[in-house]
Coordinates of C-alpha atoms in Angstrom, one line a residue:
Chain O
X1 CA -36.2 22.6 7.0
X2 CA -32.8 23.7 6.4
X3 CA -30.0 21.2 5.4
X4 CA -28.9 19.5 8.6
X5 CA -25.2 18.7 7.9
X6 CA -24.5 17.4 11.5
X7 CA -27.1 14.6 11.2
X8 CA -26.6 11.0 10.6
X9 CA -26.9 9.5 7.2
X10 CA -30.2 8.0 7.9
X11 CA -31.5 11.2 8.8
X12 CA -30.1 13.0 6.1
X13 CA -31.5 10.5 3.3
X14 CA -34.8 10.2 5.1
X15 CA -35.1 14.1 4.8
X16 CA -33.8 14.3 1.3
X17 CA -36.3 11.2 0.2
X18 CA -39.0 13.0 1.6
X19 CA -38.3 16.2 -0.3
X20 CA -38.0 18.0 3.1
X21 CA -34.5 19.2 2.0
X22 CA -32.9 19.1 -1.4
X23 CA -29.7 17.3 -2.1
X24 CA -28.4 20.4 -3.8
X25 CA -29.2 22.2 -0.3
X26 CA -27.4 19.5 1.5
X27 CA -24.3 19.8 -1.1
X28 CA -24.3 23.8 -0.7
X29 CA -24.3 23.6 3.3
X30 CA -21.6 21.1 3.2
X31 CA -19.7 23.1 0.7
X32 CA -20.3 26.3 2.8
X33 CA -18.8 24.4 5.8
X34 CA -15.8 23.2 4.0
X35 CA -15.4 27.1 3.1
X36 CA -15.5 27.9 6.7
X37 CA -13.1 25.1 8.1
X38 CA -10.8 24.2 5.5
X39 CA -8.3 26.5 6.2
X40 CA -7.8 25.4 9.7
X41 CA -8.3 21.6 8.9
X42 CA -7.1 20.9 5.4
X43 CA -8.9 17.5 5.4
X44 CA -9.3 17.9 1.3
X45 CA -6.8 18.0 -1.6
X46 CA -9.7 18.6 -3.9
X47 CA -13.0 19.9 -3.4
X48 CA -15.7 18.9 -6.1
X49 CA -18.0 21.7 -6.2
X50 CA -19.3 21.4 -9.8
X51 CA -19.4 17.6 -9.9
X52 CA -21.2 17.6 -6.4
X53 CA -23.9 20.3 -7.8
X54 CA -24.2 18.1 -11.1
X55 CA -24.8 14.8 -9.1
X56 CA -27.2 16.8 -6.6
X57 CA -29.5 18.1 -9.2
X58 CA -29.5 14.7 -10.9
X59 CA -30.4 13.0 -7.7
X60 CA -33.4 15.7 -6.7
X61 CA -34.7 15.1 -10.3
X62 CA -34.7 11.4 -9.6
X63 CA -36.4 11.5 -6.1
X64 CA -38.9 14.1 -7.7
X65 CA -40.1 11.3 -10.1
X66 CA -40.3 8.9 -7.3
X67 CA -37.1 7.1 -6.7
X68 CA -35.7 6.4 -3.1
X69 CA -32.2 6.1 -2.3
X70 CA -30.3 4.5 1.1
X71 CA -27.8 7.3 1.2
X72 CA -29.6 10.0 -0.8
X73 CA -28.0 13.3 -0.5
X74 CA -25.1 12.2 1.9
X75 CA -22.0 14.1 1.6
X76 CA -19.2 11.9 0.9
X77 CA -15.5 12.2 1.3
X78 CA -13.4 9.9 -0.8
X79 CA -9.6 9.1 0.1
X80 CA -7.5 10.1 -2.7
X81 CA -6.4 6.4 -3.5
X82 CA -9.8 5.5 -4.8
X83 CA -10.2 6.4 -8.4
X84 CA -13.7 8.7 -9.1
X85 CA -14.1 9.4 -12.8
X86 CA -12.9 13.0 -14.0
X87 CA -11.1 13.8 -10.5
X88 CA -7.6 14.1 -9.9
X89 CA -6.5 11.2 -7.8
X90 CA -2.9 11.8 -6.1
X91 CA -2.6 9.1 -3.6
X92 CA -1.1 12.1 -1.6
X93 CA 2.1 12.0 -4.2
X94 CA 3.7 14.1 -6.4
X95 CA 3.8 11.1 -8.9
X96 CA 0.0 11.4 -9.3
X97 CA -0.5 15.0 -8.6
X98 CA -2.0 15.9 -11.8
X99 CA -3.5 12.2 -12.7
X100 CA -7.1 12.2 -13.5
X101 CA -8.9 9.0 -13.2
X102 CA -10.6 7.7 -16.4
X103 CA -13.0 5.3 -14.3
X104 CA -14.6 5.0 -10.6
X105 CA -13.9 2.5 -8.3
X106 CA -16.6 -0.2 -7.4
X107 CA -16.7 0.8 -3.8
X108 CA -17.6 4.5 -4.8
X109 CA -19.8 3.5 -7.6
X110 CA -21.7 1.8 -4.9
X111 CA -21.9 4.7 -3.0
X112 CA -23.2 6.8 -5.8
X113 CA -25.8 4.4 -6.4
X114 CA -27.0 4.7 -3.2
X115 CA -27.3 8.1 -3.3
X116 CA -24.4 9.6 -1.7
X117 CA -22.4 12.7 -3.0
X118 CA -18.7 13.0 -3.0
X119 CA -17.9 16.5 -1.9
X120 CA -13.9 16.4 -1.9
X121 CA -10.9 13.9 -2.2
X122 CA -9.4 13.4 1.0
X123 CA -5.8 13.8 1.9
X124 CA -3.5 10.8 2.9
X125 CA -0.2 9.8 3.8
X126 CA 1.5 8.8 0.4
X127 CA 0.3 6.1 -1.2
X128 CA -1.7 5.0 2.3
X129 CA 2.0 4.6 3.9
X130 CA 2.0 6.1 7.2
X131 CA -0.2 7.0 10.7
X132 CA -0.2 10.7 10.6
X133 CA -1.0 11.9 7.4
X134 CA 2.3 13.7 7.5
X135 CA 4.1 11.7 4.9
X136 CA 1.5 13.5 2.3
X137 CA 3.3 15.1 -0.4
X138 CA 0.6 17.4 -1.3
X139 CA -1.0 18.9 2.1
X140 CA -1.0 19.1 6.0
X141 CA -4.2 17.8 7.5
X142 CA -4.8 19.0 11.2
X143 CA -7.0 17.2 14.0
X144 CA -10.1 18.9 14.7
X145 CA -9.9 18.0 18.2
X146 CA -6.6 19.8 18.5
X147 CA -5.1 21.7 15.7
X148 CA -1.5 21.0 17.0
X149 CA -1.9 17.2 16.5
X150 CA -2.1 15.0 13.6
X151 CA -5.5 13.5 12.5
X152 CA -3.8 10.1 12.2
X153 CA -3.6 8.1 9.2
X154 CA -3.0 7.2 6.4
X155 CA -6.9 7.9 6.1
X156 CA -6.2 11.2 7.8
X157 CA -8.0 13.5 5.5
X158 CA -11.4 11.3 5.5
X159 CA -11.0 11.3 9.2
X160 CA -10.4 14.8 9.7
X161 CA -13.4 15.9 7.2
X162 CA -15.8 13.8 8.9
X163 CA -15.0 14.8 12.5
X164 CA -15.2 18.4 11.2
X165 CA -18.5 18.0 9.6
X166 CA -17.0 18.3 5.9
X167 CA -18.7 15.3 5.3
X168 CA -21.1 12.4 7.0
X169 CA -19.3 9.6 5.4
X170 CA -15.8 9.4 4.8
X171 CA -14.4 6.4 2.6
X172 CA -10.9 5.0 3.7
X173 CA -8.6 2.2 3.2
X174 CA -6.8 -0.1 5.8
X175 CA -3.9 -2.1 5.2
X176 CA -2.4 -2.2 8.8
X177 CA -4.7 0.0 10.5
X178 CA -5.2 3.2 8.3
X179 CA -8.8 3.8 8.9
X180 CA -9.2 2.5 12.6
X181 CA -6.0 4.5 13.7
X182 CA -7.2 7.9 12.4
X183 CA -10.9 7.1 13.5
X184 CA -9.4 6.7 17.3
X185 CA -7.6 10.1 17.0
X186 CA -10.5 11.8 15.5
X187 CA -13.5 10.3 17.8
X188 CA -14.9 8.4 14.9
X189 CA -16.1 5.2 14.2
X190 CA -13.4 3.3 11.6
X191 CA -14.6 0.2 10.0
X192 CA -12.1 -2.4 8.2
X193 CA -14.5 -5.2 6.9
X194 CA -13.5 -8.7 6.3
X195 CA -10.7 -8.7 3.5
X196 CA -12.2 -9.3 0.1
X197 CA -15.8 -8.1 1.4
X198 CA -15.7 -4.7 -0.3
X199 CA -14.4 -4.7 -3.9
X200 CA -10.8 -3.1 -4.3
X201 CA -11.2 -2.3 -8.0
X202 CA -10.3 1.4 -8.3
X203 CA -8.2 1.5 -5.1
X204 CA -4.5 2.2 -6.0
X205 CA -3.0 -0.7 -4.6
X206 CA -0.1 -0.5 -1.5
X207 CA -0.3 -4.2 -0.4
X208 CA -2.6 -6.3 -2.4
X209 CA -3.2 -9.2 0.2
X210 CA -4.0 -6.6 3.4
X211 CA -5.8 -3.5 1.6
X212 CA -9.3 -3.3 2.3
X213 CA -11.9 -0.3 1.7
X214 CA -14.1 1.0 4.8
X215 CA -16.0 3.9 6.3
X216 CA -15.3 6.4 8.7
X217 CA -18.3 7.8 10.6
X218 CA -19.8 9.6 13.4
X219 CA -22.0 6.7 14.3
X220 CA -21.9 2.7 14.1
X221 CA -25.3 3.2 12.4
X222 CA -23.6 5.2 9.6
X223 CA -20.7 2.8 9.3
X224 CA -23.2 -0.1 8.9
X225 CA -25.2 1.7 6.2
X226 CA -22.0 2.5 3.9
X227 CA -20.8 -1.3 4.8
X228 CA -24.5 -2.5 3.6
X229 CA -24.0 -0.1 0.3
X230 CA -20.6 -1.2 -0.8
X231 CA -20.3 -4.8 0.5
X232 CA -20.5 -7.8 -1.9
X233 CA -19.1 -9.5 -4.8
X234 CA -17.6 -7.5 -7.9
X235 CA -16.2 -9.6 -10.7
X236 CA -14.0 -6.9 -11.4
X237 CA -11.9 -7.8 -8.4
X238 CA -10.4 -11.2 -8.3
X239 CA -10.1 -11.4 -4.7
X240 CA -13.7 -10.1 -4.1
X241 CA -15.5 -12.9 -2.3
X242 CA -18.3 -14.4 -3.6
X243 CA -20.4 -14.9 -0.5
X244 CA -23.8 -13.7 0.5
X245 CA -23.8 -10.4 2.3
X246 CA -26.0 -9.9 5.3
X247 CA -27.3 -6.6 5.9
X248 CA -26.1 -4.9 9.1
X249 CA -27.8 -1.8 9.8
X250 CA -31.1 -3.5 10.4
X251 CA -29.3 -5.9 13.0
X252 CA -27.7 -3.2 15.4
X253 CA -28.2 -4.1 19.1
X254 CA -28.8 -2.3 22.0
X255 CA -27.5 -4.9 24.9
X256 CA -24.4 -7.4 25.0
X257 CA -26.3 -10.4 26.7
X258 CA -25.1 -13.7 25.4
X259 CA -21.7 -12.3 23.8
X260 CA -18.6 -13.4 25.0
X261 CA -15.8 -10.8 24.7
X262 CA -12.2 -11.9 24.7
X263 CA -9.2 -9.6 26.3
X264 CA -5.8 -10.4 24.9
X265 CA -3.3 -11.3 27.5
X266 CA -0.5 -10.3 25.4
X267 CA -2.1 -6.7 24.9
X268 CA -1.2 -5.4 28.5
X269 CA -2.7 -2.0 28.8
X270 CA -0.6 -1.1 31.9
X271 CA 2.2 0.0 30.0
X272 CA 0.3 2.7 28.1
X273 CA 0.2 4.8 31.1
X274 CA -2.4 5.0 33.7
X275 CA -4.8 7.7 32.3
X276 CA -5.1 5.3 29.2
X277 CA -5.4 2.1 31.1
X278 CA -8.0 3.5 33.0
X279 CA -10.2 4.2 29.9
X280 CA -9.7 0.8 28.8
X281 CA -10.5 -0.8 32.0
X282 CA -13.6 1.5 32.1
X283 CA -14.5 0.0 28.7
X284 CA -14.3 -3.7 29.5
X285 CA -16.7 -2.8 32.8
X286 CA -19.0 -1.1 30.3
X287 CA -18.9 -4.2 28.0
X288 CA -19.7 -6.4 31.2
X289 CA -22.6 -4.0 32.2
X290 CA -24.3 -4.8 29.0
X291 CA -24.4 -8.1 29.3
X292 CA -21.2 -9.3 27.9
X293 CA -19.2 -12.2 29.4
X294 CA -15.4 -11.0 29.5
X295 CA -13.0 -14.0 29.0
X296 CA -9.1 -13.9 28.7
X297 CA -7.5 -15.1 25.3
X298 CA -4.4 -15.6 24.1
X299 CA -2.4 -14.2 20.9
X300 CA 0.8 -15.6 21.7
X301 CA 2.3 -14.2 18.2
X302 CA 1.2 -10.8 18.9
X303 CA 4.7 -9.4 19.3
X304 CA 5.5 -10.6 15.9
X305 CA 2.9 -8.7 14.0
X306 CA 4.7 -6.0 13.4
X307 CA 7.8 -7.6 11.9
X308 CA 5.6 -9.7 9.7
X309 CA 3.8 -6.7 8.4
X310 CA 6.9 -4.5 7.7
X311 CA 8.1 -7.3 5.6
X312 CA 4.9 -8.5 3.7
X313 CA 3.6 -5.0 3.3
X314 CA 6.7 -3.4 1.8
X315 CA 7.2 -6.4 -0.4
X316 CA 3.9 -6.2 -1.9
X317 CA 4.1 -2.3 -2.2
X318 CA 7.4 -2.8 -4.0
X319 CA 5.8 -5.1 -6.7
X320 CA 2.7 -2.9 -6.8
X321 CA 4.4 0.5 -7.2
X322 CA 6.8 -0.7 -10.0
X323 CA 4.0 0.5 -12.3
X324 CA 4.9 4.2 -11.5
X325 CA 7.6 4.0 -14.0
X326 CA 6.9 7.3 -16.0
X327 CA 5.8 5.5 -18.9
X328 CA 1.8 5.3 -18.8
X329 CA 0.8 7.8 -16.0
X330 CA 2.2 10.1 -13.6
X331 CA 5.2 12.0 -13.2
X332 CA 7.9 11.7 -15.7
X333 CA 11.7 13.0 -15.7
X334 CA 13.4 12.3 -18.7
X335 CA 16.7 10.3 -19.2
X336 CA 19.3 9.3 -21.9
X337 CA 17.5 5.8 -22.0
X338 CA 14.5 4.2 -20.5
X339 CA 16.1 2.9 -17.4
X340 CA 17.4 6.3 -16.3
X341 CA 14.2 7.8 -17.1
X342 CA 12.5 5.4 -14.8
X343 CA 15.0 5.9 -11.9
X344 CA 14.8 9.5 -12.1
X345 CA 11.1 9.4 -12.5
X346 CA 10.6 7.7 -9.4
X347 CA 13.6 9.7 -7.4
X348 CA 11.4 12.8 -8.2
X349 CA 8.1 11.3 -7.7
X350 CA 8.2 9.6 -4.6
X351 CA 8.5 10.7 -0.9
X352 CA 11.1 9.4 1.6
X353 CA 8.7 6.7 3.3
X354 CA 7.6 5.1 -0.2
X355 CA 11.3 4.9 -1.2
X356 CA 12.1 3.4 2.3
X357 CA 9.3 0.7 1.9
X358 CA 10.0 -0.1 -1.7
X359 CA 13.6 -0.5 -0.9
X360 CA 12.8 -2.8 1.9
X361 CA 10.4 -4.7 0.1
X362 CA 12.9 -5.0 -2.9
X363 CA 15.6 -6.4 -0.6
X364 CA 12.8 -9.0 1.0
X365 CA 12.2 -10.2 -2.3
X366 CA 15.5 -10.1 -3.7
X367 CA 17.6 -13.2 -4.7
X368 CA 19.2 -15.1 -1.8
X369 CA 17.0 -13.1 0.8
X370 CA 13.5 -14.3 -0.5
X371 CA 13.2 -17.3 1.7
X372 CA 14.8 -15.7 4.7
X373 CA 12.7 -12.6 4.8
X374 CA 9.3 -12.7 2.5
X375 CA 8.4 -16.6 3.0
X376 CA 9.5 -16.5 6.5
X377 CA 7.0 -13.7 7.2
X378 CA 4.4 -15.4 5.0
X379 CA 4.7 -18.2 7.5
X380 CA 4.5 -16.1 10.6
X381 CA 1.4 -14.9 9.2
X382 CA -0.3 -18.3 9.2
X383 CA 0.6 -18.5 12.9
X384 CA -0.8 -14.8 13.7
X385 CA -4.2 -16.3 11.6
X386 CA -4.3 -19.6 13.8
X387 CA -4.0 -17.6 17.1
X388 CA -6.9 -15.9 16.3
X389 CA -8.9 -18.8 15.0
X390 CA -8.1 -20.5 18.3
X391 CA -9.1 -17.6 20.4
X392 CA -12.2 -17.3 18.8
X393 CA -13.0 -20.8 20.0
X394 CA -13.4 -19.0 23.5
X395 CA -15.2 -15.6 22.4
X396 CA -17.3 -14.3 20.0
X397 CA -15.3 -10.5 19.8
X398 CA -12.1 -9.5 20.9
X399 CA -11.6 -6.2 22.5
X400 CA -8.5 -4.2 22.6
X401 CA -7.2 -0.8 22.2
X402 CA -7.3 0.8 18.9
X403 CA -3.9 2.7 19.5
X404 CA -1.2 3.0 22.3
X405 CA -1.7 6.6 22.6
X406 CA -4.2 9.5 21.7
X407 CA -3.1 11.9 18.6
X408 CA 0.4 13.0 18.7
X409 CA 2.0 16.3 18.0
X410 CA 3.2 17.3 14.5
X411 CA 7.2 16.0 13.7
X412 CA 6.9 13.9 17.1
X413 CA 7.7 10.7 15.3
X414 CA 10.9 11.3 13.7
X415 CA 12.4 7.7 13.4
X416 CA 10.5 5.6 11.1
X417 CA 10.3 2.7 13.5
X418 CA 8.4 4.8 16.2
X419 CA 5.8 5.5 13.5
X420 CA 5.4 1.9 12.9
X421 CA 4.6 1.0 16.3
X422 CA 1.6 3.3 16.0
X423 CA -0.3 0.1 14.3
X424 CA 1.1 -2.3 17.0
X425 CA -2.6 -3.3 18.1
X426 CA -4.2 -3.3 14.4
X427 CA -1.7 -4.9 12.4
X428 CA -2.3 -8.5 13.6
X429 CA -6.1 -8.2 12.6
X430 CA -4.9 -7.1 9.1
X431 CA -2.7 -10.2 8.9
X432 CA -5.3 -12.2 9.6
X433 CA -7.8 -10.6 7.1
X434 CA -10.3 -10.1 10.0
X435 CA -13.3 -7.3 10.4
X436 CA -12.1 -4.9 12.9
X437 CA -13.3 -1.3 13.8
X438 CA -12.7 1.5 16.3
X439 CA -15.1 3.1 18.6
X440 CA -14.8 6.0 20.9
X441 CA -14.1 4.9 24.2
X442 CA -13.0 7.9 26.4
X443 CA -10.8 10.8 26.5
X444 CA -7.2 11.7 27.9
X445 CA -5.7 14.6 28.1
X446 CA -1.9 14.0 26.9
X447 CA 1.0 15.2 29.0
X448 CA 2.0 18.8 28.0
X449 CA -1.5 19.1 26.2
X450 CA -4.4 21.0 27.1
X451 CA -7.3 19.6 25.3
X452 CA -8.8 16.3 25.8
X453 CA -8.2 13.9 23.1
X454 CA -10.1 10.6 22.0
X455 CA -9.2 7.0 22.3
X456 CA -10.8 4.0 20.3
X457 CA -11.7 0.6 21.5
X458 CA -11.1 -1.9 18.8
X459 CA -13.5 -4.8 18.2
X460 CA -12.6 -7.7 16.1
X461 CA -14.6 -10.5 15.0
X462 CA -14.1 -13.9 13.0
X463 CA -14.0 -13.7 9.2
X464 CA -17.3 -12.1 7.9
X465 CA -19.0 -12.0 11.1
X466 CA -19.5 -8.2 10.3
X467 CA -23.0 -8.1 11.4
X468 CA -22.4 -9.2 15.1
X469 CA -19.4 -6.8 15.1
X470 CA -21.5 -3.8 14.3
X471 CA -24.1 -5.0 16.4
X472 CA -22.1 -5.0 19.7
X473 CA -20.3 -1.7 18.6
X474 CA -23.5 -0.1 18.3
X475 CA -24.7 -1.4 21.9
X476 CA -21.4 0.1 23.4
X477 CA -21.7 3.2 21.6
X478 CA -25.2 3.9 22.5
X479 CA -24.4 2.8 26.1
X480 CA -21.7 5.2 26.6
X481 CA -22.0 8.1 24.2
X482 CA -18.1 9.0 24.7
X483 CA -17.9 10.9 21.6
X484 CA -20.3 13.4 22.4
X485 CA -18.3 14.3 25.8
X486 CA -15.9 16.7 24.3
X487 CA -15.9 19.4 21.6
X488 CA -13.6 19.7 18.4
X489 CA -11.6 23.0 18.4
X490 CA -12.9 24.3 15.4
X491 CA -16.3 26.2 14.9
X492 CA -19.6 24.3 15.8
X493 CA -21.8 23.6 13.0
X494 CA -24.3 26.3 12.8
X495 CA -28.0 24.6 13.5
Chain Q
X1 CA 18.7 -13.0 9.1
X2 CA 21.0 -10.5 9.1
X3 CA 21.3 -6.6 7.9
X4 CA 24.9 -6.9 7.3
X5 CA 24.6 -7.7 3.6
X6 CA 22.1 -4.9 2.7
X7 CA 23.7 -3.0 -0.2
X8 CA 21.4 0.1 -0.3
X9 CA 22.8 1.0 -3.8
X10 CA 22.4 -2.4 -5.3
X11 CA 18.7 -2.6 -4.0
X12 CA 17.8 0.9 -5.3
X13 CA 19.4 -0.2 -8.5
X14 CA 16.9 -3.1 -8.7
X15 CA 14.1 -0.7 -7.5
X16 CA 14.9 1.7 -10.3
X17 CA 15.1 4.6 -7.6
X18 CA 18.0 7.1 -8.3
X19 CA 19.1 8.1 -4.7
X20 CA 21.5 10.8 -3.6
X21 CA 24.7 9.8 -1.5
X22 CA 22.5 11.5 1.4
X23 CA 19.7 9.2 0.8
X24 CA 22.2 6.1 0.8
X25 CA 23.4 6.9 3.9
X26 CA 20.1 7.9 5.7
X27 CA 18.0 5.0 4.1
X28 CA 20.8 2.4 4.7
X29 CA 20.9 3.3 8.4
X30 CA 16.8 3.1 8.7
X31 CA 16.5 0.2 6.7
X32 CA 19.4 -1.7 8.9
X33 CA 17.2 -0.7 11.9
X34 CA 14.3 -2.1 10.7
X35 CA 16.0 -5.3 9.6
X36 CA 17.1 -5.5 13.3
X37 CA 13.5 -5.3 14.4
X38 CA 12.4 -8.1 12.0
X39 CA 15.1 -10.3 12.7
X40 CA 12.6 -11.2 15.8
X41 CA 11.0 -13.5 13.4
X42 CA 14.0 -15.8 13.7
X43 CA 12.8 -16.6 17.3
X44 CA 9.5 -18.6 15.6
X45 CA 9.7 -22.3 14.7
X46 CA 8.2 -22.2 11.3
X47 CA 9.7 -25.0 9.6
X48 CA 6.4 -27.2 9.4
X49 CA 4.1 -23.9 9.0
X50 CA 2.8 -23.3 5.4
X51 CA 3.2 -20.1 4.1
X52 CA -0.3 -17.9 4.0
X53 CA -0.2 -15.7 0.7
X54 CA -3.8 -14.8 1.6
X55 CA -6.0 -15.4 4.5
X56 CA -9.5 -15.5 2.7
X57 CA -9.8 -18.6 0.6
X58 CA -10.0 -17.8 -2.9
X59 CA -9.4 -19.9 -6.1
X60 CA -8.3 -18.7 -9.7
X61 CA -11.1 -16.8 -11.3
X62 CA -11.9 -17.3 -14.9
X63 CA -14.3 -15.2 -17.2
X64 CA -15.7 -15.8 -20.4
X65 CA -13.4 -14.5 -23.2
X66 CA -15.8 -12.2 -24.6
X67 CA -15.3 -8.7 -26.4
X68 CA -16.5 -5.8 -24.2
X69 CA -15.9 -2.1 -24.0
X70 CA -12.7 -1.0 -22.8
X71 CA -11.7 2.5 -21.3
X72 CA -11.7 5.0 -24.5
X73 CA -7.9 5.3 -25.6
X74 CA -8.1 9.2 -25.8
X75 CA -8.8 9.2 -21.9
X76 CA -6.4 6.4 -21.4
X77 CA -3.5 8.3 -23.3
X78 CA -4.5 11.9 -21.7
X79 CA -2.9 10.5 -18.3
X80 CA 0.5 9.3 -20.4
X81 CA 3.3 11.8 -19.5
X82 CA 4.2 11.9 -23.4
X83 CA 2.4 10.4 -26.4
X84 CA 3.1 10.0 -30.0
X85 CA -0.2 9.5 -32.3
X86 CA -2.1 6.6 -30.4
X87 CA 1.2 5.5 -28.6
X88 CA 2.7 6.0 -25.3
X89 CA 6.2 7.7 -26.1
X90 CA 9.2 6.7 -24.4
X91 CA 13.0 7.2 -24.7
X92 CA 15.3 4.4 -26.3
X93 CA 14.8 0.9 -25.1
X94 CA 17.3 -1.2 -27.4
X95 CA 20.8 -0.7 -27.0
X96 CA 20.3 1.0 -23.6
X97 CA 23.5 2.8 -22.4

């Protein structure tokens, strides 16, 4: 049987475990696909040909001796803020352009142990700050569904690689929407688990109280398999949650009987335009047709999410990125003393968005403004979390848009705040630490565009309720099959 | 909450980022704009609300104080911009200009 790179993770693992197709053949087929579409897509900052071959051969030998792996031979894209020993790990920044990771992130290690094989390090907005991948200092990634449009961000390279069949699972990180938004833009499932469910050890930190690793995949089942491989306590991450993890891939459902789905009164989709409004209306009808009960819930602080986030995240980033000072790793530009060396290195190493966020965070934390900005935002965060807790008294899941528009054209969001608005629907869940995912829910042709572009439905669950969340998303995905209704703009996978 | 006191050159000094004059003007305007947006938080009555540092309950984590293998020194130093023997080399620190 030839290597089928368009299959799901379970299908690939079954074939590789059964010896119908070797991991080596899977890797070679994936590398051939990468060679053929990368000139158009640009999903990867580096392709790991040698490492992938070594891992595949080692895996094939272990399978030949009788071992079995849940993700055997599954090609993996790793966002370039995740450490993978021996690979250049850039964070999309000139600061780390040549930095080689001396160890492997726990989440990546879990995927390796499950048999997945990293084939490349994926492009991203610099230090995960952005919603289009345009803030990468090291490359341009294009949306496989319309090459004139962005793939979303910050996990844009992971999204584009999976959408273009250059990997089966993409690992991303989500601080305010950086998995869910690119997944919605690239016709994928993007899943951010509960804060603390997946170890952040080896994830280069942006905003530590918000950062969470998760998968981008072409199906809910693949997302569940990746989550099952990665979730769990890790002594290397002090915020990792020591709490039993129930497997999710064996609990996926085909209907939604008995599930109460909340629709947020404050998330009025009429203002998104009639095409988009129709898609989300239809999604609610489809959920209802599957047996769900739709109830209205309120998030009175929804409109304060963005303001809260744009104080907390920059404050944490200004602290986390202080380590990039030209001393121990990364770029150094010399100066007469250490302070001048620090200032020059950071000026040369960071791009404009990273500088903006460090500056705003430094200001919010500075003497005299700390209470007015940072503490105030932390209090508002309490209200956002309380709003959700109250809403979940009336429902089991919340349905909302993932984004306010489909993927936009390059350079169309020139003012920083218009880019920040892209995360309006995803930020509140991040502030509350809740598990949330985006699943394909329909298509619209943007004004002035020629191609239909995907939209994502965001489903959110209470803390630690990943299992019912994925189960419901699976039922919706199987009943609607939106993802397969339009084709990408690049060559199809040869079958 | 207001942005009138935003002295971008001073903040850049605190953040140890050398800015060009053009950046001082551009970032100053953009950050002033953002501070205008975040000022909406003043509408919320937050006096009696506790601050949330992190949503998922967590406690201080301790481990046994035991020796264990760490990263190899050569591997770690390979990432440093400049080294001298077993050390990271930096410009003058004491008696800064």
